[in-house]
Coordinates of C-alpha atoms in Angstrom, one line a residue:
X117 CA 47.3 66.9 -92.9
X118 CA 46.6 63.0 -94.5
X119 CA 46.1 60.2 -92.5
X120 CA 47.3 56.9 -93.3
X121 CA 47.2 53.9 -91.9
X122 CA 50.3 51.5 -91.3
X123 CA 49.5 48.6 -89.6
X124 CA 46.5 48.0 -87.6
X125 CA 45.9 50.4 -85.2
X126 CA 49.5 52.4 -86.0
X127 CA 48.7 55.4 -88.5
X128 CA 50.8 58.2 -89.6
X129 CA 50.5 62.0 -90.1
X130 CA 51.8 63.0 -92.6
X131 CA 53.1 66.5 -92.4
X132 CA 56.9 68.0 -92.4
X133 CA 57.6 64.7 -90.9
X134 CA 55.8 61.5 -90.3
X135 CA 54.0 61.6 -86.7
X136 CA 52.9 58.2 -85.7
X137 CA 50.0 57.4 -83.6
X138 CA 48.2 54.4 -81.7
X139 CA 44.3 54.5 -82.2
X140 CA 43.1 53.2 -78.7
X141 CA 39.4 52.8 -80.1
X142 CA 37.2 55.1 -82.9
X143 CA 38.1 58.0 -80.9
X144 CA 41.6 58.2 -78.5
X145 CA 44.3 58.0 -79.9
X146 CA 48.4 58.0 -78.4
X147 CA 51.0 60.4 -80.0
X148 CA 54.5 58.9 -80.8
X149 CA 55.7 62.5 -80.9
X150 CA 53.8 65.8 -82.0
X151 CA 56.2 67.7 -84.8
X152 CA 56.8 70.9 -85.1
X153 CA 54.9 74.0 -83.6
X154 CA 53.8 75.3 -87.1
X155 CA 51.8 72.1 -88.1
X156 CA 50.0 72.4 -84.9
X157 CA 46.4 73.3 -85.8
X158 CA 46.8 71.3 -89.0
X159 CA 47.8 67.9 -86.8
X160 CA 45.4 68.5 -84.4
X161 CA 42.2 69.3 -87.5
X162 CA 43.2 65.6 -88.6
X163 CA 42.4 64.1 -85.7
X164 CA 39.7 65.8 -84.6
X165 CA 38.0 65.4 -88.4
X166 CA 38.7 61.6 -87.8
X167 CA 37.0 61.3 -84.4
X168 CA 40.4 61.6 -82.6
X169 CA 41.6 63.0 -79.7
X170 CA 45.2 62.8 -78.1
X171 CA 45.2 59.9 -74.6
X172 CA 48.7 60.2 -74.0
X173 CA 52.0 61.4 -75.9
X174 CA 54.8 58.9 -75.8
X175 CA 57.3 61.3 -77.6
X176 CA 60.4 59.7 -79.2
X177 CA 63.1 62.4 -77.9
X178 CA 63.0 66.6 -77.1
X179 CA 64.0 68.0 -80.6
X180 CA 61.8 70.6 -82.0
X181 CA 60.4 68.7 -85.0
X182 CA 59.3 65.9 -82.6
X183 CA 57.8 67.3 -79.3
X184 CA 57.1 71.1 -80.7
X185 CA 53.1 70.6 -79.6
X186 CA 53.9 68.3 -76.8
X187 CA 53.3 71.3 -73.8
X188 CA 50.5 71.7 -75.9
X189 CA 48.6 68.9 -76.0
X190 CA 49.2 68.0 -72.4
X191 CA 47.7 70.9 -71.4
X192 CA 45.0 71.3 -73.7
X193 CA 43.7 67.9 -73.3
X194 CA 45.0 67.3 -69.8
X195 CA 47.1 64.0 -70.9
X196 CA 50.4 62.3 -69.8
X197 CA 53.8 62.8 -71.5
X198 CA 56.2 59.9 -71.5
X199 CA 60.2 60.7 -72.3
X200 CA 63.4 59.3 -71.1
X201 CA 64.8 61.4 -68.0
X202 CA 68.1 62.8 -70.6
X203 CA 65.1 64.3 -72.7
X204 CA 62.9 65.1 -70.3
X205 CA 65.8 67.4 -68.7
X206 CA 66.0 69.0 -71.4
X207 CA 62.4 70.4 -71.8
X208 CA 62.8 72.4 -68.4
X209 CA 63.8 75.5 -69.2
X210 CA 65.6 78.1 -72.2
X211 CA 69.2 77.1 -70.6
X212 CA 68.2 73.4 -71.0
X213 CA 66.7 73.7 -74.2
X214 CA 70.4 75.4 -75.3
X215 CA 72.5 72.1 -74.2
X216 CA 70.7 70.8 -77.8
X217 CA 70.6 73.6 -80.3
X218 CA 74.6 74.2 -78.4
X219 CA 75.5 77.3 -81.1
X220 CA 72.5 79.1 -80.5
X221 CA 71.9 82.6 -78.1
X222 CA 69.3 81.8 -74.7
X223 CA 67.2 84.8 -76.3
X224 CA 67.5 82.7 -79.8
X225 CA 66.3 79.4 -78.3
X226 CA 63.7 80.5 -76.5
X227 CA 62.1 82.5 -79.2
X228 CA 62.5 80.0 -81.5
X229 CA 61.8 76.7 -79.1
X230 CA 60.2 78.1 -75.8
X231 CA 57.0 75.5 -77.3
X232 CA 59.4 72.5 -76.2
X233 CA 59.6 74.2 -72.6
X234 CA 57.4 71.5 -70.9
X235 CA 57.1 68.7 -67.7
X236 CA 56.8 65.4 -68.9
X237 CA 54.2 63.4 -66.2
X238 CA 55.9 60.0 -66.8
X239 CA 59.5 59.0 -67.4
X240 CA 60.7 56.1 -69.7
X241 CA 62.2 52.8 -67.6
X242 CA 66.0 52.8 -68.7
X243 CA 66.0 49.7 -69.6
X244 CA 64.5 48.3 -73.1
X245 CA 61.4 46.1 -72.7
X246 CA 57.6 46.3 -72.4
X247 CA 55.5 49.1 -71.6
X248 CA 52.2 50.0 -70.2
X249 CA 51.3 53.8 -71.4
X250 CA 47.9 55.3 -71.4
X251 CA 45.8 52.1 -72.2
X252 CA 48.2 50.0 -74.4
X253 CA 51.5 47.8 -74.2
X254 CA 54.7 49.0 -76.1
X255 CA 57.8 47.7 -76.4
X256 CA 60.9 50.6 -75.5
X257 CA 64.3 50.2 -77.4
X258 CA 67.3 52.7 -76.0
X259 CA 68.9 54.3 -79.1
X260 CA 70.7 57.1 -77.4
X261 CA 73.5 58.8 -80.3
X262 CA 71.1 61.0 -82.2
X263 CA 70.4 62.4 -78.8
X264 CA 71.2 61.8 -75.5
X265 CA 68.3 59.7 -74.5
X266 CA 66.4 58.9 -77.9
X267 CA 63.8 56.0 -77.8
X268 CA 62.6 53.5 -80.3
X269 CA 58.9 52.4 -79.6
X270 CA 57.2 49.2 -80.7
X271 CA 53.3 49.6 -80.9
X272 CA 51.2 46.5 -79.8
X273 CA 50.7 46.0 -83.6
X274 CA 54.5 44.9 -84.1
X275 CA 55.5 48.4 -85.9
X276 CA 58.7 50.0 -84.8
X277 CA 58.8 53.5 -85.0
X278 CA 62.3 54.5 -85.3
X279 CA 61.9 58.3 -85.1
X280 CA 65.7 59.8 -86.0
X281 CA 67.7 56.7 -85.3
X282 CA 67.7 56.0 -88.8
X283 CA 67.6 58.4 -92.1
X284 CA 65.2 57.0 -94.3
X285 CA 66.7 56.3 -98.1
X286 CA 65.2 60.1 -99.0
X287 CA 67.9 61.6 -96.6
X288 CA 70.7 59.4 -97.3
X289 CA 72.3 62.2 -99.1
X290 CA 72.4 64.6 -96.8
X291 CA 75.6 67.0 -96.2
X292 CA 75.7 67.3 -92.7
X293 CA 73.4 64.4 -90.5
X294 CA 73.0 65.2 -87.2
X295 CA 74.1 63.3 -83.9
X296 CA 75.2 64.5 -80.6
X297 CA 77.6 61.0 -81.0
X298 CA 78.4 59.8 -83.8
X299 CA 79.6 56.6 -82.5
X300 CA 76.8 56.7 -80.4
X301 CA 74.5 56.6 -83.1
X302 CA 76.3 54.5 -84.9
X303 CA 76.1 51.5 -82.1
X304 CA 72.5 52.2 -81.8
X305 CA 72.0 51.5 -85.1
X306 CA 73.6 48.2 -84.8
X307 CA 71.9 47.6 -81.9
X308 CA 68.8 47.6 -84.2
X309 CA 69.6 44.5 -86.4
X310 CA 68.3 41.6 -86.1
X311 CA 64.7 43.0 -84.3
X312 CA 61.9 40.5 -85.3
X313 CA 59.3 43.4 -86.6
X314 CA 58.1 43.5 -89.6
X315 CA 57.6 47.0 -90.3
X316 CA 59.7 50.2 -89.3
X317 CA 58.9 53.9 -89.5
X318 CA 61.4 56.5 -89.9
X319 CA 60.0 60.3 -88.7
X320 CA 61.2 61.6 -91.8
X321 CA 59.2 60.2 -94.6
X322 CA 60.4 56.7 -94.4
X323 CA 58.7 52.9 -93.9
X324 CA 60.3 50.3 -94.6
X325 CA 60.0 46.8 -94.4
X326 CA 61.7 44.1 -91.9
X327 CA 63.9 42.7 -95.0
X328 CA 65.0 46.4 -96.0
X329 CA 66.3 47.4 -92.7
X330 CA 69.3 45.7 -92.9
X331 CA 70.4 47.6 -95.9
X332 CA 69.0 50.6 -94.8
X333 CA 71.2 50.4 -91.5
X334 CA 74.4 49.3 -94.0
X335 CA 73.5 52.7 -95.9
X336 CA 73.3 54.8 -92.8
X337 CA 76.3 53.7 -91.6
X338 CA 78.2 54.0 -94.1
X339 CA 76.7 57.6 -94.5
X340 CA 78.5 58.9 -91.3
X341 CA 81.9 56.8 -92.7
X342 CA 81.7 58.9 -95.8
X343 CA 80.9 62.2 -94.4
X344 CA 83.5 61.6 -91.7
X345 CA 86.3 60.8 -94.4
X346 CA 85.6 63.4 -96.3
X347 CA 85.9 66.4 -93.4
X348 CA 88.9 65.0 -92.2
X349 CA 90.8 65.1 -95.8
X350 CA 90.0 69.3 -95.7
X351 CA 91.7 69.4 -92.8
X352 CA 95.3 68.5 -93.7
X353 CA 97.2 70.8 -91.1
X354 CA 96.3 72.2 -87.7
X355 CA 92.9 74.7 -88.4
X356 CA 90.7 76.3 -85.8
X357 CA 86.8 75.1 -85.9
X358 CA 85.8 78.6 -87.5
X359 CA 88.3 77.7 -90.7
X360 CA 86.8 74.3 -91.0
X361 CA 83.8 75.4 -91.2
X362 CA 84.7 77.6 -93.6
X363 CA 86.1 75.0 -95.8
X364 CA 83.7 72.1 -95.0
X365 CA 80.2 74.4 -95.9
X366 CA 82.7 75.6 -99.1
X367 CA 83.2 71.7 -99.9
X368 CA 79.3 71.2 -99.8
X369 CA 78.0 74.3 -100.7
X370 CA 76.2 74.9 -97.6
X371 CA 75.8 78.8 -98.5
X372 CA 73.5 80.8 -96.8
X373 CA 73.3 84.3 -95.7
X374 CA 70.9 83.6 -92.1
X375 CA 72.7 83.4 -89.3
X376 CA 71.1 80.9 -87.3
X377 CA 71.2 78.2 -90.0
X378 CA 75.1 79.2 -90.0
X379 CA 75.4 78.2 -86.5
X380 CA 73.5 75.1 -87.0
X381 CA 76.1 74.0 -89.9
X382 CA 79.2 75.0 -87.3
X383 CA 77.4 72.6 -84.9
X384 CA 76.6 69.5 -86.9
X385 CA 80.4 69.8 -88.3
X386 CA 81.9 70.1 -84.5
X387 CA 79.9 66.6 -84.1
X388 CA 81.9 65.1 -86.9
X389 CA 85.3 66.7 -85.5
X390 CA 84.8 65.0 -81.9
X391 CA 84.2 61.7 -83.8
X392 CA 86.7 61.7 -85.5
X393 CA 89.1 63.0 -82.5
X394 CA 87.9 60.1 -80.7
X395 CA 88.8 57.9 -83.1
X396 CA 92.6 59.1 -83.3
X397 CA 92.3 60.6 -87.0
X398 CA 92.0 63.8 -85.5
X399 CA 94.1 65.9 -82.5
X400 CA 93.8 68.8 -80.6
X401 CA 96.8 71.0 -79.9
X402 CA 96.7 74.9 -78.5
X403 CA 98.5 77.6 -79.9
X404 CA 98.3 81.1 -78.0
X405 CA 95.1 80.0 -76.3
X406 CA 92.8 78.9 -79.6
X407 CA 92.2 75.1 -79.8
X408 CA 93.7 73.3 -83.2
X409 CA 92.5 70.1 -85.1
X410 CA 94.5 69.0 -87.2
X411 CA 96.1 65.2 -88.3
X412 CA 97.4 63.1 -85.0
X413 CA 101.7 64.2 -84.1
X414 CA 102.6 60.5 -85.4
X415 CA 101.3 61.1 -89.1
X416 CA 102.2 64.4 -89.6
X417 CA 105.8 63.4 -88.4
X418 CA 105.7 60.5 -91.1
X419 CA 104.9 62.9 -93.9

Protein backbone atom coordinates (compact mmCIF):
# COMPACT_ATOMS: atom_id res chain seq x y z
CA UNK A 1 0.00 0.00 0.00
CA UNK A 2 1.50 3.29 -1.11
CA UNK A 3 1.76 6.21 1.33
CA UNK A 4 1.51 9.65 -0.28
CA UNK A 5 1.96 13.09 1.21
CA UNK A 6 -0.96 15.46 0.62
CA UNK A 7 0.22 18.54 2.49
CA UNK A 8 2.51 19.02 5.47
CA UNK A 9 1.95 16.18 7.90
CA UNK A 10 -1.27 15.04 6.23
CA UNK A 11 -0.81 11.85 4.23
CA UNK A 12 -2.96 9.13 2.67
CA UNK A 13 -2.56 5.38 2.41
CA UNK A 14 -3.75 4.37 -1.06
CA UNK A 15 -5.81 1.21 -0.82
CA UNK A 16 -9.30 0.36 -2.05
CA UNK A 17 -9.99 3.86 -0.76
CA UNK A 18 -7.81 6.71 0.47
CA UNK A 19 -7.12 6.37 4.19
CA UNK A 20 -5.81 9.71 5.50
CA UNK A 21 -3.53 10.00 8.48
CA UNK A 22 -1.82 12.85 10.29
CA UNK A 23 1.79 12.43 11.39
CA UNK A 24 2.36 13.65 14.93
CA UNK A 25 6.09 13.06 14.54
CA UNK A 26 8.41 10.62 12.80
CA UNK A 27 7.03 7.67 14.75
CA UNK A 28 3.33 8.28 15.51
CA UNK A 29 0.27 9.07 13.44
CA UNK A 30 -3.47 9.56 13.85
CA UNK A 31 -5.60 7.56 11.43
CA UNK A 32 -8.67 9.19 9.92
CA UNK A 33 -10.48 5.88 9.18
CA UNK A 34 -9.00 2.39 9.00
CA UNK A 35 -10.23 0.83 5.75
CA UNK A 36 -11.53 -2.63 4.97
CA UNK A 37 -10.77 -5.77 6.96
CA UNK A 38 -9.07 -7.22 3.87
CA UNK A 39 -6.62 -4.28 3.89
CA UNK A 40 -5.50 -4.72 7.50
CA UNK A 41 -2.13 -6.35 6.94
CA UNK A 42 -1.27 -4.10 4.02
CA UNK A 43 -2.19 -0.90 5.88
CA UNK A 44 -0.39 -1.88 9.07
CA UNK A 45 2.65 -3.06 7.12
CA UNK A 46 2.87 0.17 5.10
CA UNK A 47 2.81 2.25 8.29
CA UNK A 48 5.37 0.07 10.07
CA UNK A 49 7.67 0.15 7.04
CA UNK A 50 7.77 3.93 7.47
CA UNK A 51 8.40 3.61 11.20
CA UNK A 52 4.88 4.75 12.08
CA UNK A 53 2.52 3.34 14.68
CA UNK A 54 -1.06 4.57 15.22
CA UNK A 55 -1.61 6.89 18.18
CA UNK A 56 -5.37 7.31 17.69
CA UNK A 57 -8.25 6.84 15.27
CA UNK A 58 -10.55 9.75 14.42
CA UNK A 59 -13.18 7.96 12.33
CA UNK A 60 -15.50 9.65 9.84
CA UNK A 61 -18.32 7.10 10.06
CA UNK A 62 -19.09 3.47 10.81
CA UNK A 63 -19.18 1.84 7.40
CA UNK A 64 -17.29 -1.33 6.68
CA UNK A 65 -14.77 0.35 4.36
CA UNK A 66 -14.00 3.06 6.91
CA UNK A 67 -13.84 1.36 10.30
CA UNK A 68 -13.16 -2.26 9.44
CA UNK A 69 -9.91 -2.23 11.43
CA UNK A 70 -10.66 0.28 14.17
CA UNK A 71 -11.23 -2.34 16.87
CA UNK A 72 -8.09 -4.20 15.85
CA UNK A 73 -5.81 -1.15 16.07
CA UNK A 74 -7.57 0.00 19.24
CA UNK A 75 -6.81 -3.26 21.02
CA UNK A 76 -3.37 -4.00 19.60
CA UNK A 77 -1.87 -0.54 20.13
CA UNK A 78 -4.07 0.48 23.09
CA UNK A 79 -5.08 3.70 21.37
CA UNK A 80 -8.29 5.75 21.54
CA UNK A 81 -10.99 5.61 18.87
CA UNK A 82 -13.28 8.61 18.36
CA UNK A 83 -16.69 8.49 16.65
CA UNK A 84 -19.87 10.54 16.69
CA UNK A 85 -22.61 9.22 18.98
CA UNK A 86 -24.83 7.79 16.19
CA UNK A 87 -21.89 5.95 14.60
CA UNK A 88 -20.58 4.68 17.94
CA UNK A 89 -24.01 3.26 18.75
CA UNK A 90 -24.10 1.38 15.46
CA UNK A 91 -20.85 -0.45 16.28
CA UNK A 92 -22.13 -1.95 19.53
CA UNK A 93 -23.39 -5.31 18.29
CA UNK A 94 -24.69 -7.28 15.32
CA UNK A 95 -28.23 -5.91 15.55
CA UNK A 96 -27.12 -2.29 15.67
CA UNK A 97 -24.90 -2.97 12.65
CA UNK A 98 -27.93 -4.40 10.86
CA UNK A 99 -29.39 -0.88 10.94
CA UNK A 100 -26.67 0.00 8.40
CA UNK A 101 -26.90 -3.12 6.26
CA UNK A 102 -30.71 -3.10 6.56
CA UNK A 103 -31.57 -5.86 4.09
CA UNK A 104 -28.97 -8.42 5.23
CA UNK A 105 -29.85 -11.03 7.85
CA UNK A 106 -28.24 -10.84 11.32
CA UNK A 107 -26.15 -13.95 10.67
CA UNK A 108 -24.91 -12.50 7.37
CA UNK A 109 -24.00 -9.23 9.07
CA UNK A 110 -22.08 -11.10 11.75
CA UNK A 111 -20.29 -13.29 9.23
CA UNK A 112 -19.28 -10.42 6.95
CA UNK A 113 -18.78 -7.47 9.29
CA UNK A 114 -18.25 -8.51 12.91
CA UNK A 115 -14.89 -6.70 12.62
CA UNK A 116 -16.82 -3.43 12.95
CA UNK A 117 -17.99 -4.20 16.49
CA UNK A 118 -16.03 -2.19 19.04
CA UNK A 119 -16.58 0.46 21.71
CA UNK A 120 -15.10 3.88 20.91
CA UNK A 121 -13.23 5.63 23.70
CA UNK A 122 -14.26 9.15 22.73
CA UNK A 123 -17.62 10.48 21.55
CA UNK A 124 -17.18 13.46 19.25
CA UNK A 125 -19.04 16.63 20.27
CA UNK A 126 -22.25 17.24 18.29
CA UNK A 127 -21.21 20.77 17.34
CA UNK A 128 -18.89 21.85 14.56
CA UNK A 129 -15.61 23.37 15.63
CA UNK A 130 -12.15 22.70 17.08
CA UNK A 131 -11.45 19.31 18.61
CA UNK A 132 -8.30 18.17 20.39
CA UNK A 133 -7.47 14.50 19.94
CA UNK A 134 -4.39 12.37 20.61
CA UNK A 135 -2.07 15.36 20.69
CA UNK A 136 -3.33 17.31 17.67
CA UNK A 137 -5.91 20.03 16.99
CA UNK A 138 -8.54 19.17 14.39
CA UNK A 139 -11.74 20.86 13.21
CA UNK A 140 -14.97 18.88 12.92
CA UNK A 141 -17.72 19.51 10.36
CA UNK A 142 -20.83 17.40 10.86
CA UNK A 143 -22.25 16.17 7.55
CA UNK A 144 -25.08 13.67 8.18
CA UNK A 145 -26.84 12.03 5.27
CA UNK A 146 -24.49 9.41 3.92
CA UNK A 147 -24.78 7.99 7.42
CA UNK A 148 -26.50 9.26 10.55
CA UNK A 149 -23.40 10.73 12.17
CA UNK A 150 -20.97 11.25 9.29
CA UNK A 151 -18.32 13.86 10.04
CA UNK A 152 -15.65 15.62 7.99
CA UNK A 153 -12.32 16.38 9.64
CA UNK A 154 -9.86 19.20 9.00
CA UNK A 155 -6.26 18.41 9.91
CA UNK A 156 -3.85 20.94 11.47
CA UNK A 157 -2.49 21.46 7.93
CA UNK A 158 -5.85 22.82 6.79
CA UNK A 159 -6.63 19.71 4.73
CA UNK A 160 -10.31 18.74 4.88
CA UNK A 161 -11.11 15.03 4.77
CA UNK A 162 -14.59 14.80 3.24
CA UNK A 163 -14.77 11.00 3.58
CA UNK A 164 -18.03 9.98 1.82
CA UNK A 165 -19.85 13.31 2.04
CA UNK A 166 -18.74 14.03 -1.54
CA UNK A 167 -18.08 11.65 -4.42
CA UNK A 168 -14.88 12.15 -6.39
CA UNK A 169 -14.96 12.72 -10.14
CA UNK A 170 -14.08 9.04 -10.53
CA UNK A 171 -17.43 7.98 -9.02
CA UNK A 172 -19.78 10.47 -10.65
CA UNK A 173 -21.05 7.70 -12.91
CA UNK A 174 -22.36 5.72 -9.93
CA UNK A 175 -25.70 4.12 -10.76
CA UNK A 176 -27.08 3.92 -7.22
CA UNK A 177 -25.02 6.19 -4.94
CA UNK A 178 -25.64 5.23 -1.32
CA UNK A 179 -26.99 7.74 1.18
CA UNK A 180 -29.11 6.87 4.18
CA UNK A 181 -30.95 10.13 3.46
CA UNK A 182 -30.44 11.64 0.03
CA UNK A 183 -31.99 14.93 1.17
CA UNK A 184 -29.76 15.26 4.25
CA UNK A 185 -26.69 14.33 2.22
CA UNK A 186 -27.52 17.11 -0.24
CA UNK A 187 -28.02 19.59 2.61
CA UNK A 188 -24.64 18.61 4.04
CA UNK A 189 -22.95 19.18 0.69
CA UNK A 190 -24.41 22.67 0.55
CA UNK A 191 -22.94 23.25 4.00
CA UNK A 192 -19.48 22.55 2.55
CA UNK A 193 -19.68 25.44 0.10
CA UNK A 194 -17.50 28.38 0.98
CA UNK A 195 -15.15 26.51 3.31
CA UNK A 196 -11.74 28.23 3.40
CA UNK A 197 -9.49 25.22 2.92
CA UNK A 198 -7.26 24.74 -0.10
CA UNK A 199 -7.16 20.92 -0.19
CA UNK A 200 -9.91 18.31 0.13
CA UNK A 201 -9.64 14.52 0.29
CA UNK A 202 -12.47 12.20 -0.74
CA UNK A 203 -12.28 8.65 0.54
CA UNK A 204 -12.89 7.01 -2.80
CA UNK A 205 -9.85 8.20 -4.67
CA UNK A 206 -10.06 11.92 -4.98
CA UNK A 207 -8.08 14.97 -3.92
CA UNK A 208 -9.22 18.39 -5.11
CA UNK A 209 -8.45 22.05 -4.52
CA UNK A 210 -10.68 24.63 -2.94
CA UNK A 211 -11.32 26.08 -6.39
CA UNK A 212 -12.45 22.71 -7.71
CA UNK A 213 -14.75 21.85 -4.81
CA UNK A 214 -17.79 23.98 -5.82
CA UNK A 215 -17.90 22.36 -9.26
CA UNK A 216 -17.61 18.91 -7.68
CA UNK A 217 -20.44 19.73 -5.27
CA UNK A 218 -22.60 20.82 -8.21
CA UNK A 219 -21.87 17.54 -9.99
CA UNK A 220 -22.73 15.52 -6.87
CA UNK A 221 -26.05 17.30 -6.42
CA UNK A 222 -26.87 16.87 -10.10
CA UNK A 223 -26.12 13.14 -9.91
CA UNK A 224 -28.67 12.59 -7.13
CA UNK A 225 -31.35 14.64 -8.88
CA UNK A 226 -30.73 12.82 -12.16
CA UNK A 227 -30.86 9.35 -10.61
CA UNK A 228 -34.00 10.23 -8.65
CA UNK A 229 -35.74 11.46 -11.79
CA UNK A 230 -34.66 8.37 -13.74
CA UNK A 231 -36.07 6.12 -11.04
CA UNK A 232 -39.30 8.14 -10.79
CA UNK A 233 -39.81 7.73 -14.54
CA UNK A 234 -39.69 3.94 -14.06
CA UNK A 235 -42.72 4.09 -11.73
CA UNK A 236 -45.66 5.13 -13.97
CA UNK A 237 -48.26 3.35 -11.82
CA UNK A 238 -48.53 1.98 -8.27
CA UNK A 239 -45.82 -0.66 -7.88
CA UNK A 240 -44.40 -2.77 -5.07
CA UNK A 241 -40.84 -2.17 -4.01
CA UNK A 242 -39.89 -5.52 -5.56
CA UNK A 243 -41.35 -4.42 -8.89
CA UNK A 244 -39.46 -1.14 -8.64
CA UNK A 245 -36.25 -3.03 -7.84
CA UNK A 246 -36.66 -5.16 -10.95
CA UNK A 247 -37.35 -2.13 -13.15
CA UNK A 248 -34.38 -0.16 -11.79
CA UNK A 249 -31.94 -3.07 -12.03
CA UNK A 250 -33.02 -3.69 -15.63
CA UNK A 251 -32.69 0.00 -16.52
CA UNK A 252 -29.17 0.30 -15.06
CA UNK A 253 -28.21 -3.25 -16.09
CA UNK A 254 -27.41 -4.21 -12.52
CA UNK A 255 -27.32 -7.92 -13.17
CA UNK A 256 -25.81 -10.08 -10.45
CA UNK A 257 -26.02 -13.69 -9.33
CA UNK A 258 -24.93 -12.79 -5.79
CA UNK A 259 -27.91 -12.52 -3.39
CA UNK A 260 -26.15 -10.19 -0.93
CA UNK A 261 -25.24 -7.81 -3.73
CA UNK A 262 -28.84 -7.83 -4.94
CA UNK A 263 -29.99 -7.03 -1.40
CA UNK A 264 -27.66 -4.03 -1.35
CA UNK A 265 -29.19 -2.84 -4.63
CA UNK A 266 -32.61 -3.17 -2.98
CA UNK A 267 -31.46 -1.06 -0.03
CA UNK A 268 -30.04 1.71 -2.21
CA UNK A 269 -33.14 1.79 -4.40
CA UNK A 270 -35.32 2.07 -1.31
CA UNK A 271 -33.45 5.21 -0.22
CA UNK A 272 -34.17 6.85 -3.57
CA UNK A 273 -37.84 5.86 -3.36
CA UNK A 274 -38.04 7.36 0.13
CA UNK A 275 -36.45 10.56 -1.19
CA UNK A 276 -39.09 10.76 -3.93
CA UNK A 277 -41.89 10.13 -1.41
CA UNK A 278 -40.62 12.87 0.91
CA UNK A 279 -40.46 15.31 -2.01
CA UNK A 280 -44.05 14.53 -2.96
CA UNK A 281 -43.05 12.97 -6.27
CA UNK A 282 -44.29 9.52 -5.25
CA UNK A 283 -47.17 8.51 -3.03
CA UNK A 284 -47.49 5.44 -0.82
CA UNK A 285 -50.70 3.45 -1.07
CA UNK A 286 -51.75 0.12 0.38
CA UNK A 287 -53.58 -2.71 -1.35
CA UNK A 288 -54.23 -6.05 0.28
CA UNK A 289 -51.74 -5.27 3.03
CA UNK A 290 -48.98 -4.48 0.51
CA UNK A 291 -47.36 -1.04 0.18
CA UNK A 292 -47.42 0.41 -3.32
CA UNK A 293 -45.48 3.40 -4.60
CA UNK A 294 -46.78 5.44 -7.50
CA UNK A 295 -47.44 8.90 -8.91
CA UNK A 296 -49.33 11.23 -6.55
CA UNK A 297 -53.12 10.94 -6.73
CA UNK A 298 -53.45 14.49 -8.06
CA UNK A 299 -51.02 13.73 -10.88
CA UNK A 300 -52.74 10.45 -11.74
CA UNK A 301 -56.14 12.19 -11.84
CA UNK A 302 -54.80 14.88 -14.16
CA UNK A 303 -53.59 12.21 -16.56
